[in-house]
Amino acid sequence: MSVCLQIEATRGPARAGRLITPHGEVETPVFMPVGTLGSVKGISQDVLEELGVEILLSNTYHLFLRPGVETVRKMGGLHQFMSWDRAILTDSGGFQVFSLNELRKVSEEGVAFRSHLDGSARFLSPEKAMEVQIGLGADIIMAFDECTEYPADAARARASMELTLRWAERCKRYFEEHKAEVPWKSSRQPSAVSRQGKQVLRSAGQPRAAVPTGKNQALFGIVQGGMDPELRRESALRTIEIGFPGYAIGGLSVGEPRELTRDVVLSTLEHLPSDRPRYLMGVGTPEEIAFYAQSGVDMMDCVLPTRAARHGLLFTSEGKISIKQARYAKDESALDPACDCHVCRRYSRAYLRHLYAANELLAQVLNTVHNLHFYLVTMRTVRAGIRAGLAPASGAS
Ligand SMILES: [Zn+2]
């Protein structure tokens, strides 16, 4: 048993339910905040817990380069290292290798690239990406795929899809042979988690109390195929044939028009099994995540709420606000009067504008808290809508 989806209500193609992971349950459809380097920029883990975050995403590529998988493994895995008891998903590193490295060299074996930090030569293959992700110890890990560039001609899109399928088989083989090496299964170290009390329990030589024995990481497959619906269909069917406990739609948000993203997602969803989690990678605005959740996607992630927050762009019930604008300099109203996050309850637009203009660190913190809250509430509302209009799901688990 690794990860499974319990569907509790459906409305049209949308589903609401629970993703059961080794580190707790996650209400779906879910938005996963991005903690690139084992940290959601500007936000401490206790604030993430207060916001109700049940799963976050971290990037294999960045952790592989810094601090390196051996450090994280020795610290008992990413949960223990970053003091996060709830679920984590790591991506495979594929997307970052393709987006951050112009000098990458792709071969059948894997991808050679140079670190964006110091220029050192690095290599990621399906096996290496599995080894690193097992060492990091996220609950859900992703197959190493080639993210097809946009635009790509038909021959290139097919060749890339075929490579991703061969890599998916290698990922699964390596994962099945090595999944017992996940650090939270063998950890006997005192935990950094909640040092006030739990440490006593763990330093007595107990494994993590939160992780029942017999639980494994889950490896998800990724559907590629560029922007061609027929290739997407083939990629979905052949990835399902290899067999994974969950499926992701990858290779989107690579510069294509938004309508094309939507068409590719909707056509791909039709081919994914209804009893497995469906994860749409790297999408999107609040409107888009609501739309995709209502279309049958269970999991999404995006850097948009956190990255936009650091640039003073805030999502509100009245639309997007650029808090740097002078018009807010004497605005006593709450950032979003309809929002009940602790930023909107306490501070004025004028104060937030001042913090941003003065380049205060607190500006980034408060802006990020609000944007994450807004995204999480967006998904909460979608879930409530699915449950309210619901017919009980039949036999899905
Ligand atoms: Zn707010």
Short mmCIF file of C-alpha atoms and ligand atoms in Angstrom, two decimals:
data_model
loop_
_atom_site.label_atom_id
_atom_site.label_comp_id
_atom_site.label_asym_id
_atom_site.label_seq_id
_atom_site.Cartn_x
_atom_site.Cartn_y
_atom_site.Cartn_z
CA MET A 1 0.00 0.00 0.00
CA SER A 2 1.39 3.37 -0.95
CA VAL A 3 -1.13 6.04 -1.77
CA CYS A 4 -4.77 5.69 -2.71
CA LEU A 5 -7.66 7.96 -3.57
CA GLN A 6 -11.03 7.54 -1.86
CA ILE A 7 -13.66 9.28 -3.96
CA GLU A 8 -16.53 10.43 -1.75
CA ALA A 9 -18.60 12.59 -4.08
CA THR A 10 -18.79 13.36 -7.76
CA ARG A 11 -20.44 16.05 -9.82
CA GLY A 12 -20.12 15.61 -13.56
CA PRO A 13 -16.46 14.76 -14.19
CA ALA A 14 -15.37 16.35 -10.86
CA ARG A 15 -14.55 14.27 -7.81
CA ALA A 16 -14.09 15.16 -4.16
CA GLY A 17 -12.43 12.77 -1.80
CA ARG A 18 -9.36 11.93 0.16
CA LEU A 19 -5.86 11.00 -0.85
CA ILE A 20 -4.50 8.59 1.75
CA THR A 21 -0.71 8.92 2.10
CA PRO A 22 1.87 7.58 4.57
CA HIS A 23 1.92 11.09 6.09
CA GLY A 24 -1.77 11.71 6.51
CA GLU A 25 -4.88 12.33 4.49
CA VAL A 26 -5.27 15.04 1.90
CA GLU A 27 -8.65 16.41 0.89
CA THR A 28 -8.99 16.49 -2.89
CA PRO A 29 -9.09 18.24 -5.28
CA VAL A 30 -6.03 19.83 -3.73
CA PHE A 31 -3.69 22.68 -4.53
CA MET A 32 -0.11 21.93 -3.46
CA PRO A 33 2.08 24.93 -2.55
CA VAL A 34 5.60 24.74 -3.98
CA GLY A 35 8.49 24.48 -1.53
CA THR A 36 11.30 24.44 -4.06
CA LEU A 37 14.24 23.92 -1.69
CA GLY A 38 12.33 22.27 1.15
CA SER A 39 10.85 25.65 2.05
CA VAL A 40 7.82 27.57 0.82
CA LYS A 41 9.63 30.88 0.40
CA GLY A 42 8.93 33.21 3.30
CA ILE A 43 6.51 30.90 5.14
CA SER A 44 7.39 28.74 8.12
CA GLN A 45 6.00 25.25 8.48
CA ASP A 46 3.76 26.16 11.43
CA VAL A 47 2.07 28.85 9.31
CA LEU A 48 1.57 26.32 6.50
CA GLU A 49 -0.12 24.06 9.06
CA GLU A 50 -2.34 26.93 10.23
CA LEU A 51 -3.30 27.64 6.62
CA GLY A 52 -4.44 24.03 6.35
CA VAL A 53 -1.81 22.84 3.87
CA GLU A 54 -1.96 19.04 3.83
CA ILE A 55 0.58 18.38 1.09
CA LEU A 56 3.35 20.42 -0.46
CA LEU A 57 5.64 19.94 -3.40
CA SER A 58 9.41 20.10 -3.39
CA ASN A 59 11.81 20.07 -6.33
CA THR A 60 14.20 17.16 -6.77
CA TYR A 61 16.47 19.12 -9.11
CA HIS A 62 17.10 21.88 -6.57
CA LEU A 63 17.53 19.56 -3.58
CA PHE A 64 19.80 17.29 -5.64
CA LEU A 65 22.14 20.25 -6.20
CA ARG A 66 21.74 21.76 -2.73
CA PRO A 67 22.05 20.42 -0.04
CA GLY A 68 22.34 17.08 -1.90
CA VAL A 69 20.42 13.88 -1.32
CA GLU A 70 22.97 12.38 1.09
CA THR A 71 22.51 15.24 3.54
CA VAL A 72 18.73 14.91 3.46
CA ARG A 73 18.88 11.12 3.74
CA LYS A 74 21.19 11.35 6.77
CA MET A 75 18.73 13.75 8.39
CA GLY A 76 16.02 11.08 8.10
CA GLY A 77 14.48 12.28 4.84
CA LEU A 78 12.81 15.50 3.79
CA HIS A 79 9.91 15.30 6.29
CA GLN A 80 12.27 15.13 9.22
CA PHE A 81 14.84 17.54 7.73
CA MET A 82 12.28 20.31 7.19
CA SER A 83 10.12 19.37 10.19
CA TRP A 84 6.98 18.65 8.18
CA ASP A 85 4.78 15.79 9.35
CA ARG A 86 2.29 16.03 6.52
CA ALA A 87 2.48 14.72 2.97
CA ILE A 88 5.12 15.75 0.42
CA LEU A 89 5.38 15.21 -3.33
CA THR A 90 8.66 15.59 -5.20
CA ASP A 91 8.86 16.13 -8.93
CA SER A 92 11.45 14.14 -10.87
CA GLY A 93 13.82 16.94 -11.81
CA GLY A 94 12.92 16.50 -15.46
CA PHE A 95 11.10 19.79 -15.84
CA GLN A 96 13.87 21.87 -14.20
CA VAL A 97 16.61 20.18 -16.21
CA PHE A 98 14.72 21.23 -19.31
CA SER A 99 13.76 24.71 -18.19
CA LEU A 100 16.95 25.83 -16.41
CA ASN A 101 19.66 24.28 -18.56
CA GLU A 102 20.29 25.40 -22.09
CA LEU A 103 23.43 23.26 -22.36
CA ARG A 104 21.75 19.96 -21.44
CA LYS A 105 22.55 16.87 -23.48
CA VAL A 106 19.83 14.24 -23.73
CA SER A 107 20.71 10.62 -24.50
CA GLU A 108 18.95 7.30 -24.11
CA GLU A 109 20.73 6.94 -20.80
CA GLY A 110 19.63 10.25 -19.28
CA VAL A 111 20.41 13.97 -19.26
CA ALA A 112 23.84 15.55 -18.76
CA PHE A 113 23.67 19.16 -17.63
CA ARG A 114 25.55 21.81 -15.73
CA SER A 115 24.48 23.01 -12.32
CA HIS A 116 22.99 26.49 -12.51
CA LEU A 117 24.75 27.18 -9.17
CA ASP A 118 28.41 26.48 -9.96
CA GLY A 119 28.54 25.10 -13.48
CA SER A 120 29.59 21.62 -12.31
CA ALA A 121 28.77 18.66 -14.58
CA ARG A 122 25.75 16.66 -13.39
CA PHE A 123 23.75 13.72 -14.69
CA LEU A 124 20.19 12.60 -14.09
CA SER A 125 18.82 9.34 -15.44
CA PRO A 126 15.60 7.52 -14.62
CA GLU A 127 17.50 5.40 -12.08
CA LYS A 128 19.30 8.38 -10.56
CA ALA A 129 16.06 10.38 -10.30
CA MET A 130 14.50 7.42 -8.44
CA GLU A 131 17.53 7.02 -6.17
CA VAL A 132 17.40 10.72 -5.29
CA GLN A 133 13.64 10.76 -4.72
CA ILE A 134 13.76 7.62 -2.59
CA GLY A 135 16.52 9.29 -0.55
CA LEU A 136 14.45 12.46 -0.13
CA GLY A 137 11.55 10.28 0.96
CA ALA A 138 8.48 12.16 -0.27
CA ASP A 139 5.16 10.32 -0.09
CA ILE A 140 4.60 10.70 -3.82
CA ILE A 141 7.46 10.70 -6.30
CA MET A 142 7.39 11.24 -10.03
CA ALA A 143 8.81 9.30 -12.98
CA PHE A 144 11.71 10.98 -14.79
CA ASP A 145 10.32 12.28 -18.05
CA GLU A 146 11.39 14.41 -20.95
CA CYS A 147 9.37 17.61 -21.06
CA THR A 148 8.75 18.13 -24.77
CA GLU A 149 9.46 21.71 -25.81
CA TYR A 150 6.86 23.92 -27.49
CA PRO A 151 6.49 24.09 -30.37
CA ALA A 152 7.63 20.61 -31.47
CA ASP A 153 6.95 18.95 -34.81
CA ALA A 154 5.18 15.58 -35.02
CA ALA A 155 8.35 13.50 -35.29
CA ARG A 156 10.01 15.25 -32.39
CA ALA A 157 6.91 14.99 -30.17
CA ARG A 158 6.66 11.25 -30.87
CA ALA A 159 10.35 10.59 -30.26
CA SER A 160 10.15 12.50 -26.99
CA MET A 161 7.04 10.61 -25.90
CA GLU A 162 8.65 7.25 -26.71
CA LEU A 163 11.73 8.21 -24.68
CA THR A 164 9.52 9.17 -21.72
CA LEU A 165 7.77 5.78 -21.95
CA ARG A 166 11.07 3.88 -21.96
CA TRP A 167 12.24 5.98 -19.03
CA ALA A 168 8.96 5.30 -17.19
CA GLU A 169 9.61 1.56 -17.39
CA ARG A 170 13.15 2.03 -16.08
CA CYS A 171 11.84 4.24 -13.25
CA LYS A 172 9.29 1.64 -12.21
CA ARG A 173 11.85 -1.19 -12.32
CA TYR A 174 14.36 0.73 -10.19
CA PHE A 175 11.67 1.91 -7.78
CA GLU A 176 10.28 -1.59 -7.21
CA GLU A 177 13.76 -2.88 -6.42
CA HIS A 178 14.74 -0.03 -4.09
CA LYS A 179 11.57 1.36 -2.50
CA ALA A 180 12.41 -0.25 0.85
CA GLU A 181 15.34 2.18 1.14
CA VAL A 182 13.12 5.18 1.93
CA PRO A 183 14.67 6.88 4.99
CA TRP A 184 11.50 7.23 7.08
CA LYS A 185 11.08 3.50 7.20
CA SER A 186 14.45 2.87 8.75
CA SER A 187 14.93 6.09 10.70
CA ARG A 188 15.99 5.68 14.29
CA GLN A 189 17.15 9.25 14.77
CA PRO A 190 15.51 11.70 17.10
CA SER A 191 13.25 13.90 15.05
CA ALA A 192 13.46 17.62 14.57
CA VAL A 193 9.67 17.63 14.43
CA SER A 194 7.95 19.38 17.33
CA ARG A 195 10.88 19.27 19.67
CA GLN A 196 8.72 19.91 22.73
CA GLY A 197 7.35 16.44 23.07
CA LYS A 198 7.66 14.08 20.21
CA GLN A 199 11.43 13.98 20.48
CA VAL A 200 11.13 12.00 23.70
CA LEU A 201 9.13 9.38 21.89
CA ARG A 202 11.45 9.19 18.90
CA SER A 203 14.75 9.30 20.73
CA ALA A 204 13.63 6.12 22.49
CA GLY A 205 14.44 4.38 19.24
CA GLN A 206 11.01 4.46 17.65
CA PRO A 207 10.42 5.05 13.97
CA ARG A 208 8.16 7.95 13.06
CA ALA A 209 4.92 7.43 14.91
CA ALA A 210 2.98 8.98 12.03
CA VAL A 211 4.10 6.37 9.51
CA PRO A 212 2.52 2.95 9.96
CA THR A 213 4.80 0.13 8.96
CA GLY A 214 4.11 -1.39 5.58
CA LYS A 215 3.58 2.01 3.93
CA ASN A 216 5.58 2.83 0.84
CA GLN A 217 6.19 5.82 -1.34
CA ALA A 218 4.02 5.98 -4.44
CA LEU A 219 5.56 6.45 -7.89
CA PHE A 220 3.30 8.29 -10.35
CA GLY A 221 3.64 8.06 -14.13
CA ILE A 222 3.59 11.15 -16.36
CA VAL A 223 1.69 11.51 -19.62
CA GLN A 224 3.55 13.49 -22.29
CA GLY A 225 2.92 13.76 -26.05
CA GLY A 226 3.26 17.46 -26.78
CA MET A 227 0.10 19.23 -27.90
CA ASP A 228 -1.25 16.42 -30.12
CA PRO A 229 -4.41 14.83 -28.64
CA GLU A 230 -3.74 11.54 -30.43
CA LEU A 231 -0.18 11.30 -29.04
CA ARG A 232 -1.50 12.23 -25.61
CA ARG A 233 -4.02 9.40 -25.85
CA GLU A 234 -1.32 6.93 -26.83
CA SER A 235 0.99 8.20 -24.09
CA ALA A 236 -1.81 7.85 -21.51
CA LEU A 237 -2.74 4.30 -22.56
CA ARG A 238 0.86 3.08 -22.68
CA THR A 239 1.72 4.71 -19.36
CA ILE A 240 -1.34 3.04 -17.80
CA GLU A 241 -0.15 -0.24 -19.29
CA ILE A 242 3.14 0.11 -17.39
CA GLY A 243 0.97 0.62 -14.30
CA PHE A 244 1.20 3.31 -11.62
CA PRO A 245 -0.91 4.20 -8.57
CA GLY A 246 -1.46 7.71 -9.98
CA TYR A 247 -1.01 9.62 -13.23
CA ALA A 248 0.17 13.12 -14.01
CA ILE A 249 -0.32 15.29 -17.06
CA GLY A 250 3.05 16.87 -17.77
CA GLY A 251 4.61 18.96 -20.51
CA LEU A 252 2.17 21.87 -20.22
CA SER A 253 2.70 25.55 -19.34
CA VAL A 254 5.74 25.47 -21.63
CA GLY A 255 4.76 28.58 -23.60
CA GLU A 256 1.64 27.32 -25.38
CA PRO A 257 -1.56 29.43 -25.46
CA ARG A 258 -3.90 28.89 -22.48
CA GLU A 259 -6.72 27.53 -24.66
CA LEU A 260 -4.39 24.87 -26.01
CA THR A 261 -3.40 23.88 -22.46
CA ARG A 262 -7.07 23.47 -21.65
CA ASP A 263 -7.82 21.38 -24.75
CA VAL A 264 -4.87 19.07 -24.11
CA VAL A 265 -5.79 18.63 -20.42
CA LEU A 266 -9.44 17.89 -21.15
CA SER A 267 -8.67 15.40 -23.90
CA THR A 268 -6.01 13.66 -21.78
CA LEU A 269 -8.28 13.37 -18.72
CA GLU A 270 -10.68 11.21 -20.72
CA HIS A 271 -8.05 8.49 -20.95
CA LEU A 272 -6.97 8.39 -17.30
CA PRO A 273 -8.47 5.76 -15.00
CA SER A 274 -11.19 7.17 -12.74
CA ASP A 275 -10.05 5.26 -9.65
CA ARG A 276 -6.52 6.75 -9.57
CA PRO A 277 -5.37 10.25 -8.61
CA ARG A 278 -4.91 12.61 -11.55
CA TYR A 279 -2.29 15.28 -11.15
CA LEU A 280 -1.98 18.29 -13.45
CA MET A 281 1.55 19.65 -13.14
CA GLY A 282 2.43 23.35 -12.95
CA VAL A 283 -0.98 24.97 -13.55
CA GLY A 284 -2.23 27.80 -12.96
CA THR A 285 -4.30 30.89 -11.96
CA PRO A 286 -7.11 30.64 -9.36
CA GLU A 287 -9.68 30.47 -12.20
CA GLU A 288 -7.70 27.72 -13.90
CA ILE A 289 -7.25 25.53 -10.84
CA ALA A 290 -10.98 25.82 -10.10
CA PHE A 291 -11.81 24.95 -13.71
CA TYR A 292 -9.50 21.94 -13.81
CA ALA A 293 -10.73 20.66 -10.44
CA GLN A 294 -14.26 20.85 -11.81
CA SER A 295 -13.05 18.95 -14.86
CA GLY A 296 -11.81 15.95 -12.87
CA VAL A 297 -8.24 16.84 -11.85
CA ASP A 298 -7.43 15.85 -8.24
CA MET A 299 -4.06 17.49 -7.64
CA MET A 300 -2.35 20.66 -8.89
CA ASP A 301 0.71 22.72 -8.06
CA CYS A 302 1.99 26.07 -9.24
CA VAL A 303 4.58 28.63 -8.19
CA LEU A 304 2.18 31.41 -9.20
CA PRO A 305 0.65 32.32 -5.79
CA THR A 306 4.01 32.39 -4.01
CA ARG A 307 6.06 33.93 -6.82
CA ALA A 308 3.42 36.59 -7.62
CA ALA A 309 3.21 37.45 -3.90
CA ARG A 310 6.91 38.25 -3.81
CA HIS A 311 6.30 40.66 -6.71
CA GLY A 312 3.40 42.33 -4.93
CA LEU A 313 0.72 40.69 -7.08
CA LEU A 314 -2.18 39.58 -4.95
CA PHE A 315 -5.21 37.48 -5.87
CA THR A 316 -8.45 38.70 -4.32
CA SER A 317 -12.18 38.09 -4.63
CA GLU A 318 -12.28 41.37 -6.62
CA GLY A 319 -9.51 40.38 -9.03
CA LYS A 320 -5.76 40.85 -9.07
CA ILE A 321 -4.17 43.72 -7.13
CA SER A 322 -0.70 45.15 -7.63
CA ILE A 323 -0.03 46.40 -4.13
CA LYS A 324 2.92 48.55 -5.20
CA GLN A 325 0.59 51.06 -6.87
CA ALA A 326 0.47 54.54 -5.36
CA ARG A 327 -3.34 54.42 -5.28
CA TYR A 328 -3.11 52.14 -2.21
CA ALA A 329 -0.80 54.46 -0.25
CA LYS A 330 -3.63 55.79 1.92
CA ASP A 331 -6.13 52.97 1.47
CA GLU A 332 -7.36 51.92 4.90
CA SER A 333 -9.38 48.96 3.66
CA ALA A 334 -8.40 45.33 3.98
CA LEU A 335 -6.52 43.80 1.06
CA ASP A 336 -9.54 41.61 0.33
CA PRO A 337 -12.61 42.40 2.45
CA ALA A 338 -14.02 38.96 1.65
CA CYS A 339 -10.89 37.15 2.86
CA ASP A 340 -10.53 35.90 6.43
CA CYS A 341 -6.80 35.24 6.37
CA HIS A 342 -4.84 36.79 9.22
CA VAL A 343 -3.30 39.37 6.87
CA CYS A 344 -6.65 40.68 5.65
CA ARG A 345 -8.09 40.64 9.17
CA ARG A 346 -5.24 42.70 10.58
CA TYR A 347 -3.54 44.97 8.05
CA SER A 348 -4.57 47.70 5.62
CA ARG A 349 -3.70 47.97 1.96
CA ALA A 350 -1.79 51.14 2.88
CA TYR A 351 0.45 49.22 5.30
CA LEU A 352 1.04 46.38 2.84
CA ARG A 353 1.86 48.91 0.14
CA HIS A 354 4.31 50.66 2.47
CA LEU A 355 6.04 47.36 3.37
CA TYR A 356 6.41 46.49 -0.30
CA ALA A 357 7.67 49.95 -1.30
CA ALA A 358 10.19 49.91 1.57
CA ASN A 359 11.36 46.43 0.54
CA GLU A 360 10.59 45.02 3.98
CA LEU A 361 10.90 41.23 4.33
CA LEU A 362 7.49 41.21 6.00
CA ALA A 363 5.91 42.29 2.69
CA GLN A 364 6.89 38.99 1.10
CA VAL A 365 5.73 36.99 4.10
CA LEU A 366 2.31 38.64 4.40
CA ASN A 367 1.68 38.69 0.66
CA THR A 368 2.51 34.99 0.42
CA VAL A 369 0.25 34.08 3.36
CA HIS A 370 -2.67 35.85 1.70
CA ASN A 371 -2.12 34.38 -1.78
CA LEU A 372 -1.73 30.84 -0.44
CA HIS A 373 -4.85 31.28 1.67
CA PHE A 374 -6.72 32.52 -1.39
CA TYR A 375 -5.68 29.45 -3.42
CA LEU A 376 -6.52 27.06 -0.59
CA VAL A 377 -9.94 28.65 -0.10
CA THR A 378 -10.55 28.48 -3.86
CA MET A 379 -10.06 24.71 -3.69
CA ARG A 380 -12.08 24.41 -0.48
CA THR A 381 -14.98 26.13 -2.27
CA VAL A 382 -14.66 23.80 -5.26
CA ARG A 383 -14.66 20.76 -2.96
CA ALA A 384 -17.75 22.03 -1.13
CA GLY A 385 -19.48 22.58 -4.47
CA ILE A 386 -18.73 19.05 -5.62
CA ARG A 387 -19.95 17.64 -2.31
CA ALA A 388 -23.09 19.81 -2.32
CA GLY A 389 -24.22 18.79 -5.76
CA LEU A 390 -23.29 15.28 -5.19
CA ALA A 391 -24.33 11.90 -6.08
CA PRO A 392 -22.37 9.32 -4.06
CA ALA A 393 -19.56 7.86 -6.10
CA SER A 394 -20.23 4.26 -6.98
CA GLY A 395 -17.65 1.79 -5.83
CA ALA A 396 -14.63 3.96 -6.49
CA SER A 397 -11.78 3.75 -4.04
ZN ZN B 1 -6.31 37.51 2.86
#
